[in-house]
Amino acid sequence: MTEPGIDAPDKYDPNLAIDKWLRVWEDKHLFEADGLVDAGTAGQDDARPRSCVVSMYPYPSGDLHMGHAEVYSISDVIARYLRLRGDNVLNPIGWDSFGLPAENAALKRDLDPSTWTYANIEVQAESFRRLGVSFDWRTRLHTSDADYYRWNQWLFLRLLEKGIAYRKSAPVNWCPVDKTVLANEQVVQGKCERCGSTVQQRDLTQWFFRTTQYAQRLLDDMAQLEGNWPSEILAMQRNWIGRSTGAYVDFAVEGRAEPVRVFTTRPDTIFGATFFVVAADAPLAAELCAPENRAEFEAYRDKVRTETEIDRLAADRPKTGVPLGRHALNPVTGQQIPIYAADYVLATYGTGAVMAVPAHDQRDLDFAKAMGLPVVAVLDTGEDDPATTGVATAGDGTLVNSGRFDGLAKADAIEAVTADLQERGAGERAVIYRLRDWLVSRQRYWGTPIPIIHCPSCGEVPVPDDQLPVRLPETGYELRSADGASPLESATEWAAVDCPSCGGAARRDTDTMDTFVDSSWYFLRYPDPTYTGGPFNPEGVARWFPVAEYIGGKEHATGHLMYARFMTKVLHDLGMVGFTEPFAKLTNQGQVIMNGRSMSKSLGNLVNLQEQLGLYGPDAVRVTMLFAGPPDEDIDWADVSPTGAVKWLARIWRLAGDLTTPDATDGDGELRQQTHRLVDEITTLFETRRLNVAVARLMELTSLLRKACDSGAGPADPAVHEGMSALLRMLSCFAPFTADEAWSRLGLPSSVIEHGWPEADPALVFQQTVVCAVQVAGKVRDRLTVATDITETDLRDLALNSEKIVKDLAGRAVLKVIVRAPNLVNIVPAKA
RNA sequence: GCCCCCGUAGCCCAACAGGCAGAGGCAGCCCCCUUAAAAGGGGUCGAGUGCCGGUUCGAAUCCGGUCGGGGGCACCA
């Protein structure tokens, strides 16, 4: 075997120079942002614009995989580009290191979650280094460190003070066999992922954050993001928030002091409300139920409670329900209408009760048919009577059977009826949201302990700030406790504390926080990850945030991104940050797939990153990812060619070796122009993040230079050197190792990335002449080389007098000439 | 059902703001080099933009419809 670089000096080895360049970059501190928290720490150069480029931090589930390589390649190219352009760039890294997989791995391997987690973090950190990602390692944080999660607890307490955190009973997924609470992703088609038994809903008292209170602001502030976030993500968030406008209507119920309130988007149809439905699982249903209906109701309700997602997801399931033996008073018709309990009404949306208008709502109509209830059409849409067709009419029309509102158009009627109800105190205009409050309690071990103490006499008592952090117990707990309560229930010694308020015996809250709490603010801690004066250093936050560009997958559209936006607004309201949106710009990256499908062990189509790195080296893997297509599109690894990337990098490397000492000439003018035009174009492509096209242009520049070196200007021509210098500086964003290696082959002082982004000289970019297409009736008939600044009149004359055009026109009259100097002339002739 | 994104050579992808459909790569083919091999060099072939219609002097691009793919929300009143 030959030793690369010794016996085969002209062979490019994609893995040869990695350690060398990693050392050079680290020794020179090239990736460290200047003045992380204040101008005094380093800052000779604080006039530079600051840019904070953040990629969503990884979960340490093992070594890095292809998906990681893509996200961090994209963010790294952007960070490196901005740095070359002269920005003071912060490119931080941390780990989302709490979470369920650590517990599962720990159970499987019989070790503790912490050991597994921190070992993985070390593996990933080293892989990031070897991938050439230009992180500022001083930012490094792990959310599972007590130094981090104590601030989760601190923030929780602030939210509690503001009334944003509160406790209520809510259902959780419960596996009766494993006797444990399951996360949604552990429930597959209503069954426990692990043991396959049917998951039940069980009520537990849990902590929530009032995201609903921020629903309108989350919606309104999207105006700030429009154009800088992908429209798709904004649409998903809009869907998720699900604003709907309408009215609350109060229905008096016999024998009940307070009326029952419903929400409707169609107050105009209230004259057609012939019955009333309450969600069977809502407390209201049990309350309203008449004694003689109780047995039937409870049987129905219990059945509904065992129904889980599987049943709920079944399409077109027949409507079921039971009468509650009570009546409500339709506030406009004065009619007594029967009240039913049914499962098609959701307890958690609106008020958990609806006025049913079967003629104009398909669900109500289906229910009416099943129960034999009357159907009264109150809006004439010109369609057939819903009572006979079984199809509810939801379109536009005119009111009928609606007393004094008859004849009004739908939109006017909505206004008029709402106003009328409001006047009579029977209702009001209302806006409601689909968005729910954020359930933050998790019955898990590996997370942030909730800093609350439950005292038999004082109730819920916050842990005083000076007693934070509430540390996770390292021993004395069972990950899977016998009765399936929170693992921390089993840490009896840990849980037993004295009440901070009365000093009596009390117990800690044994739930931990959703890891989305950790990730809702982590980026703010990056500038000063060991800060002890608060969750984040306000000076650092003021300097670096909002994040200039945030990079990650769109699977986080409605989860993480929503929570981070919410938390930012809360922090803003607490006076802790000066902005209301955390991420000024969002770039999505697609997934890396294989043969048209997501990679998975079971499909046998996994592509191993380390293997790819071994075969092609980090540069080629990065280039392959970025060249494959626009960043937000999925990459099918079967469609791309890492060997093609290696070939290209090798060509550049060889070309650098082929150049000779520059001579004293002015250099090839034509080549200089081409180089500067490409630099100009590539700069725009970087600005607009069309990185795949930028790679293509760099390949083009490579070919130009190869040709010039071999057959034109020659290897000593200064223009060739200039082109090569520009190429390598731009290349360093994509392929930093190769760029530096080739740069040093040219005999230039390392590192290439200290030499800045090439500047295109406008005088060289400008084209003296261009080729103008001359069309006849839209078809190109001639091409003329003309001066770029030719006037429309001159160009028009030139075109009309062109030999080919005269011939093509063959004497036809010219109706019109469109001139778009200097690129195009279109001559419209009369029909022959 | 409502909403969003996308359909361009065999494949992955370009085409600034409507203006000459092709930059780059993969695969194929040809030549040269080397020949033990090719992650050596050079060249070449190749689509009228899913389909129908409209606007326009001119449409991949704008509009309407339709088909196909991907995604989000959903008994949400």
mmCIF file of C-alpha atoms in Angstrom, chain A residues 47-219:
data_model
loop_
_atom_site.group_PDB
_atom_site.id
_atom_site.type_symbol
_atom_site.label_atom_id
_atom_site.label_comp_id
_atom_site.label_asym_id
_atom_site.label_seq_id
_atom_site.Cartn_x
_atom_site.Cartn_y
_atom_site.Cartn_z
ATOM 1 C CA ALA A 47 -17.654 47.984 14.092
ATOM 2 C CA ARG A 48 -18.414 44.838 12.135
ATOM 3 C CA PRO A 49 -22.068 43.869 11.766
ATOM 4 C CA ARG A 50 -22.972 41.081 14.165
ATOM 5 C CA SER A 51 -24.764 37.990 12.861
ATOM 6 C CA CYS A 52 -26.040 35.150 14.938
ATOM 7 C CA VAL A 53 -26.568 32.044 12.839
ATOM 8 C CA VAL A 54 -28.162 29.240 14.811
ATOM 9 C CA SER A 55 -29.017 25.718 13.806
ATOM 10 C CA MET A 56 -31.531 23.833 15.903
ATOM 11 C CA TYR A 57 -29.528 22.074 18.547
ATOM 12 C CA PRO A 58 -29.220 18.292 18.348
ATOM 13 C CA TYR A 59 -30.614 15.614 20.583
ATOM 14 C CA PRO A 60 -27.711 13.316 21.567
ATOM 15 C CA SER A 61 -29.280 10.048 20.498
ATOM 16 C CA GLY A 62 -26.051 8.496 19.284
ATOM 17 C CA ASP A 63 -23.532 9.622 16.713
ATOM 18 C CA LEU A 64 -24.423 12.181 14.066
ATOM 19 C CA HIS A 65 -26.360 10.894 11.075
ATOM 20 C CA MET A 66 -26.928 12.105 7.523
ATOM 21 C CA GLY A 67 -29.706 14.463 8.610
ATOM 22 C CA HIS A 68 -27.408 16.236 11.053
ATOM 23 C CA ALA A 69 -24.758 16.535 8.363
ATOM 24 C CA GLU A 70 -27.217 18.379 6.195
ATOM 25 C CA VAL A 71 -28.529 20.904 8.740
ATOM 26 C CA TYR A 72 -25.120 21.753 10.061
ATOM 27 C CA SER A 73 -23.557 21.908 6.581
ATOM 28 C CA ILE A 74 -26.115 24.497 5.559
ATOM 29 C CA SER A 75 -25.765 26.613 8.657
ATOM 30 C CA ASP A 76 -22.000 26.319 8.463
ATOM 31 C CA VAL A 77 -21.885 27.545 4.876
ATOM 32 C CA ILE A 78 -23.986 30.537 5.849
ATOM 33 C CA ALA A 79 -21.840 31.267 8.911
ATOM 34 C CA ARG A 80 -18.603 30.941 6.953
ATOM 35 C CA TYR A 81 -19.931 33.151 4.181
ATOM 36 C CA LEU A 82 -20.971 35.903 6.571
ATOM 37 C CA ARG A 83 -17.604 35.684 8.305
ATOM 38 C CA LEU A 84 -15.743 36.036 4.992
ATOM 39 C CA ARG A 85 -17.902 39.013 4.130
ATOM 40 C CA GLY A 86 -16.717 40.699 7.289
ATOM 41 C CA ASP A 87 -19.480 39.999 9.794
ATOM 42 C CA ASN A 88 -18.734 39.228 13.391
ATOM 43 C CA VAL A 89 -20.478 35.851 13.409
ATOM 44 C CA LEU A 90 -21.759 33.839 16.327
ATOM 45 C CA ASN A 91 -22.306 30.208 15.310
ATOM 46 C CA PRO A 92 -23.162 28.455 18.572
ATOM 47 C CA ILE A 93 -23.738 24.845 19.557
ATOM 48 C CA GLY A 94 -25.444 23.110 22.426
ATOM 49 C CA TRP A 95 -27.321 19.916 23.202
ATOM 50 C CA ASP A 96 -30.971 19.209 23.817
ATOM 51 C CA SER A 97 -29.893 16.589 26.253
ATOM 52 C CA PHE A 98 -32.978 15.838 28.326
ATOM 53 C CA GLY A 99 -35.601 13.513 26.960
ATOM 54 C CA LEU A 100 -37.196 10.133 26.843
ATOM 55 C CA PRO A 101 -34.762 8.213 24.603
ATOM 56 C CA ALA A 102 -32.157 8.451 27.344
ATOM 57 C CA GLU A 103 -34.506 6.649 29.715
ATOM 58 C CA ASN A 104 -35.292 3.948 27.197
ATOM 59 C CA ALA A 105 -31.614 3.457 26.430
ATOM 60 C CA ALA A 106 -30.839 3.363 30.127
ATOM 61 C CA LEU A 107 -33.453 0.678 30.777
ATOM 62 C CA LYS A 108 -32.160 -1.356 27.885
ATOM 63 C CA ARG A 109 -28.505 -1.125 28.843
ATOM 64 C CA ASP A 110 -28.907 -0.941 32.578
ATOM 65 C CA LEU A 111 -27.068 2.294 33.126
ATOM 66 C CA ASP A 112 -28.285 5.710 34.064
ATOM 67 C CA PRO A 113 -29.639 8.215 31.538
ATOM 68 C CA SER A 114 -26.913 10.681 32.334
ATOM 69 C CA THR A 115 -24.063 8.315 31.442
ATOM 70 C CA TRP A 116 -25.585 7.448 28.099
ATOM 71 C CA THR A 117 -26.415 11.087 27.300
ATOM 72 C CA TYR A 118 -23.052 12.616 28.079
ATOM 73 C CA ALA A 119 -21.154 9.852 26.292
ATOM 74 C CA ASN A 120 -23.204 10.549 23.155
ATOM 75 C CA ILE A 121 -22.593 14.260 23.428
ATOM 76 C CA GLU A 122 -18.844 13.689 23.373
ATOM 77 C CA VAL A 123 -19.149 11.470 20.316
ATOM 78 C CA GLN A 124 -21.259 14.059 18.501
ATOM 79 C CA ALA A 125 -18.991 16.929 19.464
ATOM 80 C CA GLU A 126 -16.010 15.159 17.950
ATOM 81 C CA SER A 127 -17.991 14.322 14.797
ATOM 82 C CA PHE A 128 -18.974 17.968 14.413
ATOM 83 C CA ARG A 129 -15.339 18.970 14.628
ATOM 84 C CA ARG A 130 -14.306 16.469 12.017
ATOM 85 C CA LEU A 131 -17.095 17.597 9.734
ATOM 86 C CA GLY A 132 -15.430 20.990 9.783
ATOM 87 C CA VAL A 133 -18.369 22.830 11.310
ATOM 88 C CA SER A 134 -17.212 26.257 12.413
ATOM 89 C CA PHE A 135 -18.855 26.405 15.816
ATOM 90 C CA ASP A 136 -17.805 28.762 18.538
ATOM 91 C CA TRP A 137 -17.305 26.087 21.165
ATOM 92 C CA ARG A 138 -17.318 28.590 23.988
ATOM 93 C CA THR A 139 -21.122 28.647 23.692
ATOM 94 C CA ARG A 140 -21.470 24.960 24.410
ATOM 95 C CA LEU A 141 -24.363 24.134 26.702
ATOM 96 C CA HIS A 142 -26.323 21.026 27.689
ATOM 97 C CA THR A 143 -29.890 21.400 28.884
ATOM 98 C CA SER A 144 -29.452 18.470 31.262
ATOM 99 C CA ASP A 145 -26.805 20.344 33.249
ATOM 100 C CA ALA A 146 -28.142 21.616 36.555
ATOM 101 C CA ASP A 147 -26.604 24.982 35.635
ATOM 102 C CA TYR A 148 -28.989 25.087 32.725
ATOM 103 C CA TYR A 149 -32.138 23.549 34.069
ATOM 104 C CA ARG A 150 -32.120 25.630 37.214
ATOM 105 C CA TRP A 151 -33.109 28.485 34.909
ATOM 106 C CA ASN A 152 -35.959 26.432 33.491
ATOM 107 C CA GLN A 153 -37.143 26.195 37.068
ATOM 108 C CA TRP A 154 -36.560 29.877 37.658
ATOM 109 C CA LEU A 155 -38.570 30.756 34.537
ATOM 110 C CA PHE A 156 -41.314 28.374 35.583
ATOM 111 C CA LEU A 157 -41.654 30.293 38.832
ATOM 112 C CA ARG A 158 -41.826 33.609 36.978
ATOM 113 C CA LEU A 159 -44.575 32.201 34.763
ATOM 114 C CA LEU A 160 -46.371 31.001 37.846
ATOM 115 C CA GLU A 161 -46.228 34.499 39.331
ATOM 116 C CA LYS A 162 -47.632 35.930 36.110
ATOM 117 C CA GLY A 163 -50.488 33.438 36.119
ATOM 118 C CA ILE A 164 -49.180 31.892 32.908
ATOM 119 C CA ALA A 165 -48.371 28.590 34.599
ATOM 120 C CA TYR A 166 -51.325 26.837 36.226
ATOM 121 C CA ARG A 167 -52.431 23.382 37.190
ATOM 122 C CA LYS A 168 -55.478 21.465 36.045
ATOM 123 C CA SER A 169 -56.619 17.942 35.388
ATOM 124 C CA ALA A 170 -55.998 16.579 31.916
ATOM 125 C CA PRO A 171 -55.922 13.185 30.283
ATOM 126 C CA VAL A 172 -52.662 11.381 29.578
ATOM 127 C CA ASN A 173 -51.966 8.285 27.522
ATOM 128 C CA TRP A 174 -51.851 5.366 29.906
ATOM 129 C CA CYS A 175 -50.620 1.881 29.138
ATOM 130 C CA PRO A 176 -52.409 -0.493 31.512
ATOM 131 C CA VAL A 177 -49.899 -3.305 30.968
ATOM 132 C CA ASP A 178 -46.624 -1.405 31.252
ATOM 133 C CA LYS A 179 -48.309 0.758 33.879
ATOM 134 C CA THR A 180 -46.755 3.896 32.548
ATOM 135 C CA VAL A 181 -47.615 7.185 30.951
ATOM 136 C CA LEU A 182 -46.828 7.305 27.255
ATOM 137 C CA ALA A 183 -45.762 10.204 25.092
ATOM 138 C CA ASN A 184 -47.867 10.710 21.964
ATOM 139 C CA GLU A 185 -45.139 9.287 19.788
ATOM 140 C CA GLN A 186 -45.157 6.096 21.848
ATOM 141 C CA VAL A 187 -48.776 5.552 20.947
ATOM 142 C CA VAL A 188 -49.072 3.921 17.559
ATOM 143 C CA GLN A 189 -52.629 3.649 16.288
ATOM 144 C CA GLY A 190 -53.975 3.688 19.774
ATOM 145 C CA LYS A 191 -51.679 0.931 20.981
ATOM 146 C CA CYS A 192 -48.671 1.018 23.215
ATOM 147 C CA GLU A 193 -45.602 1.044 21.031
ATOM 148 C CA ARG A 194 -43.772 -1.350 23.305
ATOM 149 C CA CYS A 195 -46.344 -3.935 24.400
ATOM 150 C CA GLY A 196 -49.169 -3.440 21.923
ATOM 151 C CA SER A 197 -51.941 -3.097 24.468
ATOM 152 C CA THR A 198 -54.692 -0.556 23.973
ATOM 153 C CA VAL A 199 -53.830 2.799 25.440
ATOM 154 C CA GLN A 200 -56.309 4.404 27.806
ATOM 155 C CA GLN A 201 -56.923 7.988 28.734
ATOM 156 C CA ARG A 202 -56.341 8.710 32.381
ATOM 157 C CA ASP A 203 -56.843 12.010 34.133
ATOM 158 C CA LEU A 204 -53.902 13.510 35.989
ATOM 159 C CA THR A 205 -53.478 16.947 37.501
ATOM 160 C CA GLN A 206 -50.752 18.613 35.533
ATOM 161 C CA TRP A 207 -49.045 21.920 34.851
ATOM 162 C CA PHE A 208 -49.874 24.045 31.816
ATOM 163 C CA PHE A 209 -48.617 27.248 30.283
ATOM 164 C CA ARG A 210 -51.299 29.574 28.975
ATOM 165 C CA THR A 211 -50.286 29.662 25.321
ATOM 166 C CA THR A 212 -53.898 30.434 24.428
ATOM 167 C CA GLN A 213 -53.500 33.809 26.072
ATOM 168 C CA TYR A 214 -50.905 34.586 23.401
ATOM 169 C CA ALA A 215 -52.808 33.123 20.447
ATOM 170 C CA GLN A 216 -53.685 36.437 18.876
ATOM 171 C CA ARG A 217 -50.180 37.816 19.302
ATOM 172 C CA LEU A 218 -48.679 34.676 17.841
ATOM 173 C CA LEU A 219 -50.896 35.292 14.848
#
